[in-house]
Amino acid sequence: MFTQRNMSGKFVLVTGATRGIGRRFAEHVVNAGANLVLVGRSEERTTRVVSRLLKMNGAGMVCGEICDLMLQSDVHDLADRYRNRYGRLDVLVNNAGAIFKQRKITHEGYERTWALNHNAYFALTTLLYDLLLQSAPSRIVNTASVSHRMGRIYWDDLQLRKHRYLWGWRSYAQSKLANVLFTRHLAHLSRKSQVTVNAVHPGWVRTGFSKNNDFLTRLGWFLSTPMQRSDVKGAETLVWASLSEEAEGLTGQYFVNCKSREPANRAKHMGDAARLWEISESLMDLPIIS
Ligand SMILES: NC(=O)c1ccc[n+]([C@@H]2O[C@H](COP(=O)([O-])OP(=O)(O)OC[C@H]3O[C@@H](n4cnc5c(N)ncnc54)[C@H](OP(=O)(O)O)[C@@H]3O)[C@@H](O)[C@H]2O)c1
């Protein structure tokens, strides 16, 4: 239970809202009466979800934008379109993420887990940061994971060319640790503004999370579903961090079950957070936030 802040006339942008946690989050945004822009990679799925959300008759508009977040070129186009079409951003939720059992490189040269789970968060946020500043008080919420506790950053091998990929787990854990480091450094950079930045672990949630993988992996995921929470429950902390009065002013935090929790020691290393920021900025052609 929380007190919802007044979302009338506000703009919320959420990635990965065609299924799972993001889709449930989107329903809350519509109920709250805000304007919702959701990002999907499939035109068909995105249109279907937008139509369903429009039937809820929320007070705000609901629009879909198509983007393959694994690709930097697509993220740049998305940010340009967003700016031209909507011109205001009160809440940015970086949520789309995945694990891939097989290591593959995008045609832009990034390992795809890193491309989707870290690069897209970093690029979309920095490209739209000026809008968040203009719309402040505004919020950035990043879906991370408890898996960040098993992660480390392979500074000389971010794309895991040399280290074993471990069926995607090493890359996934690295990317989720990067989500928390990114959150903490951006909160530090934003400390004099009214932009807050937080990370969320949604719990272990029954979603389409393992769908990109082979039959045995999907079967393993399916068999564990009785132990997982529903997507409605899984979206709760994201909703709380994005829409509640209680989260107002909280920044640089890692939330689990709508409460602030200590992340892993590795995620608290501000030197590493700054280093990751510098590397990401230098690898991608992005505006500088200082
Ligand atoms: N489920 C869990 O137990 C769990 C636990 C901890 C953290 N998380 C995190 O929660 C977040 C949401 O995951 P979920 O569990 O809700 O999984 P999900 O049901 O698979 O949803 C993932 C969403 O991301 C979108 N997406 C995937 N690749 C994309 C791409 N290249 N471009 C654009 N969108 C893309 C998917 O779109 P499509 O519909 O096109 O596939 C979908 O909307 C992720 O960041 C994940 O790491 C999940």
PDB file of N, CA and C in Angstrom, residues 177-268:
ATOM      1  N   LEU A 177      24.912  -5.995 -12.254  1.00  0.00           N
ATOM      2  CA  LEU A 177      25.794  -5.207 -11.387  1.00  0.00           C
ATOM      3  C   LEU A 177      26.000  -3.821 -12.022  1.00  0.00           C
ATOM      4  N   ALA A 178      26.160  -3.809 -13.338  1.00  0.00           N
ATOM      5  CA  ALA A 178      26.318  -2.524 -14.047  1.00  0.00           C
ATOM      6  C   ALA A 178      25.083  -1.644 -13.837  1.00  0.00           C
ATOM      7  N   ASN A 179      23.894  -2.239 -13.797  1.00  0.00           N
ATOM      8  CA  ASN A 179      22.664  -1.442 -13.565  1.00  0.00           C
ATOM      9  C   ASN A 179      22.741  -0.699 -12.233  1.00  0.00           C
ATOM     10  N   VAL A 180      23.245  -1.371 -11.199  1.00  0.00           N
ATOM     11  CA  VAL A 180      23.296  -0.730  -9.874  1.00  0.00           C
ATOM     12  C   VAL A 180      24.410   0.322  -9.847  1.00  0.00           C
ATOM     13  N   LEU A 181      25.565   0.007 -10.437  1.00  0.00           N
ATOM     14  CA  LEU A 181      26.660   0.994 -10.482  1.00  0.00           C
ATOM     15  C   LEU A 181      26.237   2.230 -11.277  1.00  0.00           C
ATOM     16  N   PHE A 182      25.578   1.993 -12.393  1.00  0.00           N
ATOM     17  CA  PHE A 182      25.083   3.094 -13.237  1.00  0.00           C
ATOM     18  C   PHE A 182      24.117   3.970 -12.438  1.00  0.00           C
ATOM     19  N   THR A 183      23.205   3.323 -11.721  1.00  0.00           N
ATOM     20  CA  THR A 183      22.216   4.043 -10.907  1.00  0.00           C
ATOM     21  C   THR A 183      22.915   4.931  -9.885  1.00  0.00           C
ATOM     22  N   ARG A 184      23.899   4.357  -9.216  1.00  0.00           N
ATOM     23  CA  ARG A 184      24.550   5.098  -8.125  1.00  0.00           C
ATOM     24  C   ARG A 184      25.380   6.270  -8.663  1.00  0.00           C
ATOM     25  N   HIS A 185      26.072   6.054  -9.782  1.00  0.00           N
ATOM     26  CA  HIS A 185      26.864   7.173 -10.304  1.00  0.00           C
ATOM     27  C   HIS A 185      25.956   8.280 -10.853  1.00  0.00           C
ATOM     28  N   LEU A 186      24.888   7.895 -11.527  1.00  0.00           N
ATOM     29  CA  LEU A 186      23.974   8.919 -12.067  1.00  0.00           C
ATOM     30  C   LEU A 186      23.293   9.686 -10.926  1.00  0.00           C
ATOM     31  N   ALA A 187      22.972   8.993  -9.843  1.00  0.00           N
ATOM     32  CA  ALA A 187      22.389   9.682  -8.680  1.00  0.00           C
ATOM     33  C   ALA A 187      23.390  10.698  -8.147  1.00  0.00           C
ATOM     34  N   HIS A 188      24.663  10.316  -8.147  1.00  0.00           N
ATOM     35  CA  HIS A 188      25.714  11.236  -7.683  1.00  0.00           C
ATOM     36  C   HIS A 188      25.785  12.459  -8.616  1.00  0.00           C
ATOM     37  N   LEU A 189      25.777  12.219  -9.923  1.00  0.00           N
ATOM     38  CA  LEU A 189      25.851  13.335 -10.876  1.00  0.00           C
ATOM     39  C   LEU A 189      24.608  14.233 -10.786  1.00  0.00           C
ATOM     40  N   SER A 190      23.477  13.634 -10.371  1.00  0.00           N
ATOM     41  CA  SER A 190      22.203  14.375 -10.346  1.00  0.00           C
ATOM     42  C   SER A 190      21.924  15.010  -8.985  1.00  0.00           C
ATOM     43  N   ARG A 191      22.909  14.946  -8.080  1.00  0.00           N
ATOM     44  CA  ARG A 191      22.622  15.308  -6.675  1.00  0.00           C
ATOM     45  C   ARG A 191      22.147  16.744  -6.501  1.00  0.00           C
ATOM     46  N   LYS A 192      22.540  17.646  -7.423  1.00  0.00           N
ATOM     47  CA  LYS A 192      22.107  19.033  -7.255  1.00  0.00           C
ATOM     48  C   LYS A 192      20.809  19.324  -8.002  1.00  0.00           C
ATOM     49  N   SER A 193      20.264  18.312  -8.650  1.00  0.00           N
ATOM     50  CA  SER A 193      19.026  18.507  -9.413  1.00  0.00           C
ATOM     51  C   SER A 193      17.859  17.852  -8.673  1.00  0.00           C
ATOM     52  N   GLN A 194      16.703  17.902  -9.287  1.00  0.00           N
ATOM     53  CA  GLN A 194      15.545  17.200  -8.717  1.00  0.00           C
ATOM     54  C   GLN A 194      15.227  15.949  -9.529  1.00  0.00           C
ATOM     55  N   VAL A 195      16.280  15.378 -10.109  1.00  0.00           N
ATOM     56  CA  VAL A 195      16.116  14.096 -10.810  1.00  0.00           C
ATOM     57  C   VAL A 195      16.610  13.006  -9.864  1.00  0.00           C
ATOM     58  N   THR A 196      15.759  12.031  -9.574  1.00  0.00           N
ATOM     59  CA  THR A 196      16.194  10.925  -8.716  1.00  0.00           C
ATOM     60  C   THR A 196      16.407   9.677  -9.580  1.00  0.00           C
ATOM     61  N   VAL A 197      17.288   8.802  -9.105  1.00  0.00           N
ATOM     62  CA  VAL A 197      17.640   7.598  -9.861  1.00  0.00           C
ATOM     63  C   VAL A 197      17.731   6.424  -8.891  1.00  0.00           C
ATOM     64  N   ASN A 198      16.971   5.382  -9.146  1.00  0.00           N
ATOM     65  CA  ASN A 198      16.997   4.224  -8.248  1.00  0.00           C
ATOM     66  C   ASN A 198      16.966   2.922  -9.046  1.00  0.00           C
ATOM     67  N   ALA A 199      17.420   1.862  -8.390  1.00  0.00           N
ATOM     68  CA  ALA A 199      17.392   0.528  -8.997  1.00  0.00           C
ATOM     69  C   ALA A 199      16.427  -0.347  -8.201  1.00  0.00           C
ATOM     70  N   VAL A 200      15.867  -1.321  -8.899  1.00  0.00           N
ATOM     71  CA  VAL A 200      14.847  -2.182  -8.296  1.00  0.00           C
ATOM     72  C   VAL A 200      15.172  -3.651  -8.579  1.00  0.00           C
ATOM     73  N   HIS A 201      15.025  -4.491  -7.566  1.00  0.00           N
ATOM     74  CA  HIS A 201      14.980  -5.945  -7.825  1.00  0.00           C
ATOM     75  C   HIS A 201      13.511  -6.368  -7.703  1.00  0.00           C
ATOM     76  N   PRO A 202      12.930  -6.952  -8.754  1.00  0.00           N
ATOM     77  CA  PRO A 202      11.487  -7.262  -8.720  1.00  0.00           C
ATOM     78  C   PRO A 202      11.131  -8.553  -7.998  1.00  0.00           C
ATOM     79  N   GLY A 203      12.124  -9.314  -7.561  1.00  0.00           N
ATOM     80  CA  GLY A 203      11.860 -10.655  -7.035  1.00  0.00           C
ATOM     81  C   GLY A 203      12.035 -11.659  -8.167  1.00  0.00           C
ATOM     82  N   TRP A 204      11.753 -12.908  -7.860  1.00  0.00           N
ATOM     83  CA  TRP A 204      11.820 -13.969  -8.887  1.00  0.00           C
ATOM     84  C   TRP A 204      10.406 -14.078  -9.444  1.00  0.00           C
ATOM     85  N   VAL A 205      10.244 -13.730 -10.703  1.00  0.00           N
ATOM     86  CA  VAL A 205       8.904 -13.446 -11.226  1.00  0.00           C
ATOM     87  C   VAL A 205       8.565 -14.343 -12.426  1.00  0.00           C
ATOM     88  N   ARG A 206       7.325 -14.797 -12.452  1.00  0.00           N
ATOM     89  CA  ARG A 206       6.798 -15.621 -13.556  1.00  0.00           C
ATOM     90  C   ARG A 206       6.544 -14.727 -14.758  1.00  0.00           C
ATOM     91  N   THR A 207       7.500 -14.696 -15.678  1.00  0.00           N
ATOM     92  CA  THR A 207       7.357 -13.841 -16.871  1.00  0.00           C
ATOM     93  C   THR A 207       7.903 -14.617 -18.067  1.00  0.00           C
ATOM     94  N   GLY A 208       8.084 -13.933 -19.170  1.00  0.00           N
ATOM     95  CA  GLY A 208       8.657 -14.579 -20.361  1.00  0.00           C
ATOM     96  C   GLY A 208      10.170 -14.584 -20.342  1.00  0.00           C
ATOM     97  N   PHE A 209      10.770 -14.360 -19.172  1.00  0.00           N
ATOM     98  CA  PHE A 209      12.200 -14.089 -19.048  1.00  0.00           C
ATOM     99  C   PHE A 209      13.114 -15.061 -19.793  1.00  0.00           C
ATOM    100  N   SER A 210      12.800 -16.356 -19.759  1.00  0.00           N
ATOM    101  CA  SER A 210      13.740 -17.319 -20.362  1.00  0.00           C
ATOM    102  C   SER A 210      13.368 -17.702 -21.786  1.00  0.00           C
ATOM    103  N   LYS A 211      12.441 -16.960 -22.372  1.00  0.00           N
ATOM    104  CA  LYS A 211      11.869 -17.383 -23.655  1.00  0.00           C
ATOM    105  C   LYS A 211      12.865 -17.401 -24.815  1.00  0.00           C
ATOM    106  N   ASN A 212      13.976 -16.660 -24.694  1.00  0.00           N
ATOM    107  CA  ASN A 212      14.934 -16.594 -25.806  1.00  0.00           C
ATOM    108  C   ASN A 212      15.831 -17.823 -25.881  1.00  0.00           C
ATOM    109  N   ASN A 213      15.640 -18.765 -24.969  1.00  0.00           N
ATOM    110  CA  ASN A 213      16.617 -19.846 -24.854  1.00  0.00           C
ATOM    111  C   ASN A 213      16.083 -21.190 -25.343  1.00  0.00           C
ATOM    112  N   ASP A 214      16.948 -22.220 -25.248  1.00  0.00           N
ATOM    113  CA  ASP A 214      16.584 -23.513 -25.820  1.00  0.00           C
ATOM    114  C   ASP A 214      15.524 -24.236 -24.967  1.00  0.00           C
ATOM    115  N   PHE A 215      15.056 -25.351 -25.488  1.00  0.00           N
ATOM    116  CA  PHE A 215      13.943 -26.058 -24.855  1.00  0.00           C
ATOM    117  C   PHE A 215      14.243 -26.427 -23.400  1.00  0.00           C
ATOM    118  N   LEU A 216      15.455 -26.964 -23.138  1.00  0.00           N
ATOM    119  CA  LEU A 216      15.773 -27.427 -21.774  1.00  0.00           C
ATOM    120  C   LEU A 216      15.798 -26.272 -20.780  1.00  0.00           C
ATOM    121  N   THR A 217      16.340 -25.143 -21.210  1.00  0.00           N
ATOM    122  CA  THR A 217      16.398 -23.979 -20.316  1.00  0.00           C
ATOM    123  C   THR A 217      14.980 -23.481 -20.036  1.00  0.00           C
ATOM    124  N   ARG A 218      14.168 -23.448 -21.087  1.00  0.00           N
ATOM    125  CA  ARG A 218      12.776 -22.976 -20.899  1.00  0.00           C
ATOM    126  C   ARG A 218      12.012 -23.950 -19.997  1.00  0.00           C
ATOM    127  N   LEU A 219      12.313 -25.253 -20.174  1.00  0.00           N
ATOM    128  CA  LEU A 219      11.646 -26.259 -19.337  1.00  0.00           C
ATOM    129  C   LEU A 219      12.036 -26.054 -17.868  1.00  0.00           C
ATOM    130  N   GLY A 220      13.329 -25.828 -17.619  1.00  0.00           N
ATOM    131  CA  GLY A 220      13.818 -25.586 -16.252  1.00  0.00           C
ATOM    132  C   GLY A 220      13.107 -24.391 -15.646  1.00  0.00           C
ATOM    133  N   TRP A 221      12.965 -23.336 -16.434  1.00  0.00           N
ATOM    134  CA  TRP A 221      12.283 -22.115 -15.963  1.00  0.00           C
ATOM    135  C   TRP A 221      10.819 -22.427 -15.657  1.00  0.00           C
ATOM    136  N   PHE A 222      10.215 -23.189 -16.586  1.00  0.00           N
ATOM    137  CA  PHE A 222       8.792 -23.524 -16.416  1.00  0.00           C
ATOM    138  C   PHE A 222       8.572 -24.332 -15.134  1.00  0.00           C
ATOM    139  N   LEU A 223       9.468 -25.318 -14.883  1.00  0.00           N
ATOM    140  CA  LEU A 223       9.301 -26.177 -13.702  1.00  0.00           C
ATOM    141  C   LEU A 223       9.466 -25.398 -12.396  1.00  0.00           C
ATOM    142  N   SER A 224      10.181 -24.288 -12.471  1.00  0.00           N
ATOM    143  CA  SER A 224      10.384 -23.509 -11.241  1.00  0.00           C
ATOM    144  C   SER A 224       9.276 -22.473 -11.027  1.00  0.00           C
ATOM    145  N   THR A 225       8.313 -22.410 -11.961  1.00  0.00           N
ATOM    146  CA  THR A 225       7.286 -21.353 -11.842  1.00  0.00           C
ATOM    147  C   THR A 225       6.483 -21.391 -10.530  1.00  0.00           C
ATOM    148  N   PRO A 226       6.227 -22.578  -9.925  1.00  0.00           N
ATOM    149  CA  PRO A 226       5.483 -22.528  -8.652  1.00  0.00           C
ATOM    150  C   PRO A 226       6.210 -21.726  -7.573  1.00  0.00           C
ATOM    151  N   MET A 227       7.534 -21.603  -7.693  1.00  0.00           N
ATOM    152  CA  MET A 227       8.296 -20.857  -6.675  1.00  0.00           C
ATOM    153  C   MET A 227       8.363 -19.363  -6.998  1.00  0.00           C
ATOM    154  N   GLN A 228       7.910 -18.998  -8.190  1.00  0.00           N
ATOM    155  CA  GLN A 228       8.040 -17.597  -8.604  1.00  0.00           C
ATOM    156  C   GLN A 228       6.798 -16.792  -8.221  1.00  0.00           C
ATOM    157  N   ARG A 229       6.984 -15.491  -8.067  1.00  0.00           N
ATOM    158  CA  ARG A 229       5.821 -14.638  -7.781  1.00  0.00           C
ATOM    159  C   ARG A 229       5.148 -14.232  -9.092  1.00  0.00           C
ATOM    160  N   SER A 230       3.926 -13.755  -8.971  1.00  0.00           N
ATOM    161  CA  SER A 230       3.195 -13.357 -10.177  1.00  0.00           C
ATOM    162  C   SER A 230       3.800 -12.067 -10.753  1.00  0.00           C
ATOM    163  N   ASP A 231       3.488 -11.788 -12.018  1.00  0.00           N
ATOM    164  CA  ASP A 231       4.005 -10.544 -12.613  1.00  0.00           C
ATOM    165  C   ASP A 231       3.376  -9.314 -11.948  1.00  0.00           C
ATOM    166  N   VAL A 232       2.157  -9.469 -11.426  1.00  0.00           N
ATOM    167  CA  VAL A 232       1.509  -8.355 -10.711  1.00  0.00           C
ATOM    168  C   VAL A 232       2.342  -7.996  -9.474  1.00  0.00           C
ATOM    169  N   LYS A 233       2.700  -9.018  -8.706  1.00  0.00           N
ATOM    170  CA  LYS A 233       3.529  -8.819  -7.508  1.00  0.00           C
ATOM    171  C   LYS A 233       4.925  -8.308  -7.928  1.00  0.00           C
ATOM    172  N   GLY A 234       5.436  -8.884  -9.024  1.00  0.00           N
ATOM    173  CA  GLY A 234       6.777  -8.517  -9.494  1.00  0.00           C
ATOM    174  C   GLY A 234       6.885  -7.053  -9.890  1.00  0.00           C
ATOM    175  N   ALA A 235       5.753  -6.461 -10.290  1.00  0.00           N
ATOM    176  CA  ALA A 235       5.788  -5.048 -10.728  1.00  0.00           C
ATOM    177  C   ALA A 235       5.670  -4.077  -9.559  1.00  0.00           C
ATOM    178  N   GLU A 236       5.346  -4.602  -8.374  1.00  0.00           N
ATOM    179  CA  GLU A 236       5.008  -3.708  -7.244  1.00  0.00           C
ATOM    180  C   GLU A 236       6.104  -2.702  -6.895  1.00  0.00           C
ATOM    181  N   THR A 237       7.341  -3.186  -6.816  1.00  0.00           N
ATOM    182  CA  THR A 237       8.417  -2.289  -6.379  1.00  0.00           C
ATOM    183  C   THR A 237       8.719  -1.234  -7.455  1.00  0.00           C
ATOM    184  N   LEU A 238       8.600  -1.661  -8.709  1.00  0.00           N
ATOM    185  CA  LEU A 238       8.789  -0.707  -9.817  1.00  0.00           C
ATOM    186  C   LEU A 238       7.725   0.396  -9.747  1.00  0.00           C
ATOM    187  N   VAL A 239       6.491  -0.017  -9.478  1.00  0.00           N
ATOM    188  CA  VAL A 239       5.383   0.935  -9.370  1.00  0.00           C
ATOM    189  C   VAL A 239       5.626   1.873  -8.182  1.00  0.00           C
ATOM    190  N   TRP A 240       6.010   1.289  -7.068  1.00  0.00           N
ATOM    191  CA  TRP A 240       6.253   2.074  -5.848  1.00  0.00           C
ATOM    192  C   TRP A 240       7.361   3.103  -6.101  1.00  0.00           C
ATOM    193  N   ALA A 241       8.472   2.646  -6.694  1.00  0.00           N
ATOM    194  CA  ALA A 241       9.613   3.553  -6.912  1.00  0.00           C
ATOM    195  C   ALA A 241       9.263   4.664  -7.904  1.00  0.00           C
ATOM    196  N   SER A 242       8.354   4.369  -8.838  1.00  0.00           N
ATOM    197  CA  SER A 242       8.050   5.327  -9.909  1.00  0.00           C
ATOM    198  C   SER A 242       6.886   6.246  -9.581  1.00  0.00           C
ATOM    199  N   LEU A 243       5.890   5.731  -8.848  1.00  0.00           N
ATOM    200  CA  LEU A 243       4.631   6.472  -8.731  1.00  0.00           C
ATOM    201  C   LEU A 243       4.256   6.866  -7.309  1.00  0.00           C
ATOM    202  N   SER A 244       5.028   6.435  -6.305  1.00  0.00           N
ATOM    203  CA  SER A 244       4.558   6.697  -4.936  1.00  0.00           C
ATOM    204  C   SER A 244       5.091   8.016  -4.374  1.00  0.00           C
ATOM    205  N   GLU A 245       4.308   8.578  -3.492  1.00  0.00           N
ATOM    206  CA  GLU A 245       4.759   9.752  -2.715  1.00  0.00           C
ATOM    207  C   GLU A 245       5.922   9.350  -1.821  1.00  0.00           C
ATOM    208  N   GLU A 246       5.837   8.116  -1.292  1.00  0.00           N
ATOM    209  CA  GLU A 246       6.836   7.649  -0.320  1.00  0.00           C
ATOM    210  C   GLU A 246       8.244   7.641  -0.919  1.00  0.00           C
ATOM    211  N   ALA A 247       8.350   7.404  -2.217  1.00  0.00           N
ATOM    212  CA  ALA A 247       9.691   7.338  -2.830  1.00  0.00           C
ATOM    213  C   ALA A 247      10.213   8.709  -3.250  1.00  0.00           C
ATOM    214  N   GLU A 248       9.403   9.735  -3.059  1.00  0.00           N
ATOM    215  CA  GLU A 248       9.801  11.097  -3.456  1.00  0.00           C
ATOM    216  C   GLU A 248      11.131  11.475  -2.792  1.00  0.00           C
ATOM    217  N   GLY A 249      12.066  11.932  -3.579  1.00  0.00           N
ATOM    218  CA  GLY A 249      13.336  12.422  -3.034  1.00  0.00           C
ATOM    219  C   GLY A 249      14.361  11.333  -2.743  1.00  0.00           C
ATOM    220  N   LEU A 250      13.943  10.056  -2.743  1.00  0.00           N
ATOM    221  CA  LEU A 250      14.920   8.987  -2.503  1.00  0.00           C
ATOM    222  C   LEU A 250      15.748   8.797  -3.772  1.00  0.00           C
ATOM    223  N   THR A 251      17.040   8.674  -3.611  1.00  0.00           N
ATOM    224  CA  THR A 251      17.873   8.522  -4.810  1.00  0.00           C
ATOM    225  C   THR A 251      19.120   7.689  -4.515  1.00  0.00           C
ATOM    226  N   GLY A 252      19.638   7.055  -5.580  1.00  0.00           N
ATOM    227  CA  GLY A 252      20.854   6.245  -5.454  1.00  0.00           C
ATOM    228  C   GLY A 252      20.623   4.955  -4.691  1.00  0.00           C
ATOM    229  N   GLN A 253      19.368   4.510  -4.597  1.00  0.00           N
ATOM    230  CA  GLN A 253      19.065   3.366  -3.747  1.00  0.00           C
ATOM    231  C   GLN A 253      18.721   2.119  -4.566  1.00  0.00           C
ATOM    232  N   TYR A 254      18.733   1.019  -3.830  1.00  0.00           N
ATOM    233  CA  TYR A 254      18.401  -0.286  -4.421  1.00  0.00           C
ATOM    234  C   TYR A 254      17.196  -0.809  -3.641  1.00  0.00           C
ATOM    235  N   PHE A 255      16.066  -0.925  -4.319  1.00  0.00           N
ATOM    236  CA  PHE A 255      14.822  -1.286  -3.640  1.00  0.00           C
ATOM    237  C   PHE A 255      14.439  -2.756  -3.897  1.00  0.00           C
ATOM    238  N   VAL A 256      14.018  -3.399  -2.830  1.00  0.00           N
ATOM    239  CA  VAL A 256      13.464  -4.759  -2.925  1.00  0.00           C
ATOM    240  C   VAL A 256      12.199  -4.762  -2.072  1.00  0.00           C
ATOM    241  N   ASN A 257      11.118  -5.277  -2.588  1.00  0.00           N
ATOM    242  CA  ASN A 257       9.840  -5.308  -1.857  1.00  0.00           C
ATOM    243  C   ASN A 257       9.485  -3.937  -1.282  1.00  0.00           C
ATOM    244  N   CYS A 258       9.647  -2.916  -2.096  1.00  0.00           N
ATOM    245  CA  CYS A 258       9.281  -1.530  -1.736  1.00  0.00           C
ATOM    246  C   CYS A 258      10.059  -1.004  -0.528  1.00  0.00           C
ATOM    247  N   LYS A 259      11.252  -1.524  -0.326  1.00  0.00           N
ATOM    248  CA  LYS A 259      12.103  -1.025   0.770  1.00  0.00           C
ATOM    249  C   LYS A 259      13.528  -0.880   0.250  1.00  0.00           C
ATOM    250  N   SER A 260      14.243   0.070   0.848  1.00  0.00           N
ATOM    251  CA  SER A 260      15.634   0.230   0.478  1.00  0.00           C
ATOM    252  C   SER A 260      16.462  -0.896   1.092  1.00  0.00           C
ATOM    253  N   ARG A 261      17.334  -1.505   0.279  1.00  0.00           N
ATOM    254  CA  ARG A 261      18.203  -2.585   0.769  1.00  0.00           C
ATOM    255  C   ARG A 261      19.645  -2.244   0.393  1.00  0.00           C
ATOM    256  N   GLU A 262      20.572  -2.777   1.152  1.00  0.00           N
ATOM    257  CA  GLU A 262      21.983  -2.607   0.804  1.00  0.00           C
ATOM    258  C   GLU A 262      22.290  -3.480  -0.404  1.00  0.00           C
ATOM    259  N   PRO A 263      22.846  -2.914  -1.473  1.00  0.00           N
ATOM    260  CA  PRO A 263      23.279  -3.797  -2.564  1.00  0.00           C
ATOM    261  C   PRO A 263      24.603  -4.467  -2.189  1.00  0.00           C
ATOM    262  N   ALA A 264      25.123  -5.295  -3.068  1.00  0.00           N
ATOM    263  CA  ALA A 264      26.403  -5.967  -2.807  1.00  0.00           C
ATOM    264  C   ALA A 264      27.515  -4.936  -2.662  1.00  0.00           C
ATOM    265  N   ASN A 265      28.565  -5.289  -1.930  1.00  0.00           N
ATOM    266  CA  ASN A 265      29.691  -4.355  -1.756  1.00  0.00           C
ATOM    267  C   ASN A 265      30.249  -3.877  -3.093  1.00  0.00           C
ATOM    268  N   ARG A 266      30.325  -4.805  -4.040  1.00  0.00           N
ATOM    269  CA  ARG A 266      30.866  -4.425  -5.367  1.00  0.00           C
ATOM    270  C   ARG A 266      30.025  -3.325  -6.024  1.00  0.00           C
ATOM    271  N   ALA A 267      28.727  -3.301  -5.698  1.00  0.00           N
ATOM    272  CA  ALA A 267      27.831  -2.309  -6.310  1.00  0.00           C
ATOM    273  C   ALA A 267      27.929  -0.970  -5.601  1.00  0.00           C
ATOM    274  N   LYS A 268      28.621  -0.950  -4.457  1.00  0.00           N
ATOM    275  CA  LYS A 268      28.716   0.307  -3.698  1.00  0.00           C
ATOM    276  C   LYS A 268      30.034   1.031  -3.956  1.00  0.00           C
TER     277      LYS A 268
END
